[in-house]
């Protein structure tokens, strides 16, 4: 009788371990995207107040709050209606899907905060310089060739080298 109870207890423990592993896989994003869209992908924040949580449900504490509408983030995993996002400095957390927009934006990201990125009239470094942008400038991505992006924002409209932006992948083409 003791052996039967020991076997039942061992099976119970095994079931608990397997259930915990399935839950952990789901919370880590799992293999399947629930939206059917590619993961990873860039999106932008839809609101000027976006709560980022430690896990994919409202039971997890808010880790921090984004306060800049339009800021680009990368979706790295999906679980039901939750998206794990990463920002330009590599910080990750979970947000509810309705707080994200498919609108493509980017921010200028340079090696040094004092560096300046030229914005050109055409996708050609020999064309006229329309503006000089500092690191952190936010704009809409209208088109990318894989090398250059048409980048538009408050007070500027022109072409910037794609590798100077956070919010687009290297060699990505956007129509």
Short mmCIF file of C-alpha atoms in Angstrom, two decimals:
data_model
loop_
_atom_site.label_atom_id
_atom_site.label_comp_id
_atom_site.label_asym_id
_atom_site.label_seq_id
_atom_site.Cartn_x
_atom_site.Cartn_y
_atom_site.Cartn_z
CA UNK A 1 0.00 0.00 0.00
CA UNK A 2 2.86 2.38 0.81
CA UNK A 3 4.38 1.72 -2.63
CA UNK A 4 1.09 2.59 -4.34
CA UNK A 5 0.88 5.90 -2.45
CA UNK A 6 4.52 6.64 -3.26
CA UNK A 7 3.82 5.97 -6.96
CA UNK A 8 0.70 8.16 -6.87
CA UNK A 9 2.66 10.95 -5.16
CA UNK A 10 5.46 10.66 -7.73
CA UNK A 11 2.96 10.87 -10.61
CA UNK A 12 1.29 13.87 -8.97
CA UNK A 13 4.64 15.64 -8.62
CA UNK A 14 5.50 14.86 -12.26
CA UNK A 15 2.16 16.33 -13.39
CA UNK A 16 2.85 19.49 -11.37
CA UNK A 17 6.30 19.87 -12.89
CA UNK A 18 4.98 19.40 -16.44
CA UNK A 19 2.13 21.87 -15.86
CA UNK A 20 4.55 24.45 -14.47
CA UNK A 21 6.82 23.97 -17.49
CA UNK A 22 3.88 24.51 -19.87
CA UNK A 23 2.81 27.68 -18.05
CA UNK A 24 6.39 29.00 -18.04
CA UNK A 25 6.74 28.34 -21.77
CA UNK A 26 3.48 30.17 -22.45
CA UNK A 27 4.51 33.11 -20.30
CA UNK A 28 7.89 33.28 -22.01
CA UNK A 29 6.14 33.71 -25.33
CA UNK A 30 6.13 30.12 -26.54
CA UNK A 31 6.79 29.26 -30.14
CA UNK A 32 3.52 30.36 -31.75
CA UNK A 33 2.52 33.95 -32.26
CA UNK A 34 -1.13 34.48 -31.40
CA UNK A 35 -1.63 37.39 -33.85
CA UNK A 36 -0.28 35.46 -36.81
CA UNK A 37 2.14 38.34 -37.49
CA UNK A 38 5.91 37.80 -37.56
CA UNK A 39 7.86 37.90 -34.30
CA UNK A 40 10.07 39.83 -33.83
CA UNK A 41 8.63 42.98 -35.43
CA UNK A 42 8.65 46.71 -34.75
CA UNK A 43 5.55 48.62 -33.65
CA UNK A 44 4.96 51.88 -31.80
CA UNK A 45 3.25 52.91 -28.57
CA UNK A 46 -0.34 53.99 -29.13
CA UNK A 47 -0.73 56.01 -25.94
CA UNK A 48 1.25 58.49 -23.88
CA UNK A 49 0.81 56.21 -20.87
CA UNK A 50 1.68 52.53 -21.39
CA UNK A 51 2.11 50.22 -18.39
CA UNK A 52 4.85 47.63 -18.80
CA UNK A 53 4.46 44.54 -16.62
CA UNK A 54 6.72 41.73 -15.52
CA UNK A 55 4.49 39.09 -17.12
CA UNK A 56 1.57 38.67 -19.52
CA UNK A 57 -1.39 39.45 -17.28
CA UNK A 58 -2.70 42.15 -14.96
CA UNK A 59 -1.67 40.13 -11.90
CA UNK A 60 1.96 41.08 -12.60
CA UNK A 61 3.17 44.36 -11.14
CA UNK A 62 3.78 47.37 -13.36
CA UNK A 63 7.56 47.52 -13.81
CA UNK A 64 7.60 50.96 -15.44
CA UNK A 65 5.43 53.29 -17.55
CA UNK A 66 6.21 54.67 -21.00
CA UNK A 67 5.07 58.26 -21.39
CA UNK A 68 5.86 59.00 -25.04
CA UNK A 69 3.24 58.21 -27.66
CA UNK A 70 4.69 56.89 -30.91
CA UNK A 71 7.87 55.52 -29.36
CA UNK A 72 9.16 52.50 -31.34
CA UNK A 73 9.41 49.13 -29.60
CA UNK A 74 10.11 45.62 -30.82
CA UNK A 75 7.68 42.78 -30.13
CA UNK A 76 9.77 39.77 -29.11
CA UNK A 77 6.98 37.37 -28.01
CA UNK A 78 3.21 37.03 -27.83
CA UNK A 79 0.92 35.35 -25.32
CA UNK A 80 -2.83 35.64 -25.88
CA UNK A 81 -3.50 39.43 -25.96
CA UNK A 82 -0.14 40.35 -24.41
CA UNK A 83 3.05 41.34 -26.19
CA UNK A 84 6.57 41.20 -24.78
CA UNK A 85 8.38 44.28 -26.02
CA UNK A 86 11.98 45.47 -26.05
CA UNK A 87 13.08 49.08 -26.27
CA UNK A 88 16.26 50.57 -27.75
CA UNK A 89 18.34 49.89 -24.63
CA UNK A 90 17.28 46.21 -24.46
CA UNK A 91 14.80 46.49 -21.59
CA UNK A 92 11.90 44.04 -21.92
CA UNK A 93 8.44 43.76 -20.43
CA UNK A 94 4.83 42.87 -21.26
CA UNK A 95 2.11 45.22 -22.51
CA UNK A 96 -1.50 44.69 -23.53
CA UNK A 97 -1.85 44.47 -27.32
CA UNK A 98 -4.28 47.40 -27.62
CA UNK A 99 -1.56 49.76 -26.32
CA UNK A 100 0.49 49.13 -29.47
CA UNK A 101 0.10 50.44 -33.02
CA UNK A 102 1.32 49.01 -36.30
CA UNK A 103 2.36 52.53 -37.34
CA UNK A 104 6.09 52.47 -38.04
CA UNK A 105 8.12 55.04 -36.20
CA UNK A 106 11.80 55.26 -35.37
CA UNK A 107 14.14 57.26 -33.23
CA UNK A 108 17.57 58.49 -34.18
CA UNK A 109 20.15 56.42 -32.28
CA UNK A 110 23.75 57.52 -32.50
CA UNK A 111 26.91 56.31 -30.76
CA UNK A 112 27.25 59.50 -28.75
CA UNK A 113 24.56 61.87 -27.49
CA UNK A 114 26.55 64.74 -29.03
CA UNK A 115 26.66 63.17 -32.52
CA UNK A 116 24.44 64.62 -35.24
CA UNK A 117 22.78 62.67 -38.09
CA UNK A 118 22.26 64.51 -41.38
CA UNK A 119 18.82 64.29 -42.97
CA UNK A 120 19.13 64.53 -46.76
CA UNK A 121 16.75 65.78 -49.47
CA UNK A 122 17.17 62.49 -51.34
CA UNK A 123 18.44 59.00 -50.48
CA UNK A 124 21.94 60.11 -51.45
CA UNK A 125 24.71 61.51 -49.21
CA UNK A 126 25.60 63.95 -52.02
CA UNK A 127 22.14 65.60 -51.93
CA UNK A 128 21.32 68.71 -49.91
CA UNK A 129 21.14 68.42 -46.13
CA UNK A 130 17.61 69.27 -44.97
CA UNK A 131 18.24 69.01 -41.22
CA UNK A 132 20.67 67.73 -38.62
CA UNK A 133 19.07 65.42 -36.07
CA UNK A 134 20.18 64.59 -32.54
CA UNK A 135 19.98 61.19 -30.89
CA UNK A 136 16.47 60.51 -29.60
CA UNK A 137 14.59 62.46 -32.29
CA UNK A 138 11.32 60.64 -33.04
CA UNK A 139 9.72 60.45 -36.47
CA UNK A 140 7.49 58.43 -38.76
CA UNK A 141 9.06 55.97 -41.17
CA UNK A 142 7.39 56.44 -44.57
CA UNK A 143 9.61 54.26 -46.76
CA UNK A 144 12.90 52.33 -46.49
CA UNK A 145 15.05 51.03 -49.32
CA UNK A 146 17.21 48.75 -47.19
CA UNK A 147 19.87 51.46 -46.91
CA UNK A 148 17.91 54.72 -46.57
CA UNK A 149 14.63 55.66 -44.87
CA UNK A 150 12.24 58.50 -45.65
CA UNK A 151 11.89 59.95 -42.15
CA UNK A 152 9.32 62.62 -41.25
CA UNK A 153 8.70 64.40 -37.98
CA UNK A 154 7.90 67.70 -36.39
CA UNK A 155 9.78 70.25 -38.47
CA UNK A 156 11.67 67.82 -40.73
CA UNK A 157 11.12 65.65 -43.80
CA UNK A 158 13.92 63.86 -45.61
CA UNK A 159 16.11 60.78 -45.96
CA UNK A 160 18.37 59.30 -43.30
CA UNK A 161 20.75 56.36 -43.38
CA UNK A 162 18.81 53.36 -42.14
CA UNK A 163 21.52 52.23 -39.71
CA UNK A 164 21.03 55.46 -37.72
CA UNK A 165 17.48 54.53 -36.72
CA UNK A 166 16.02 52.35 -33.95
CA UNK A 167 12.70 51.03 -35.22
CA UNK A 168 13.74 49.42 -38.50
CA UNK A 169 15.84 46.35 -39.13
CA UNK A 170 19.09 46.44 -41.10
CA UNK A 171 18.32 45.91 -44.81
CA UNK A 172 14.55 46.02 -44.14
CA UNK A 173 12.47 47.39 -47.00
CA UNK A 174 9.29 49.30 -46.16
CA UNK A 175 6.90 50.37 -48.90
#
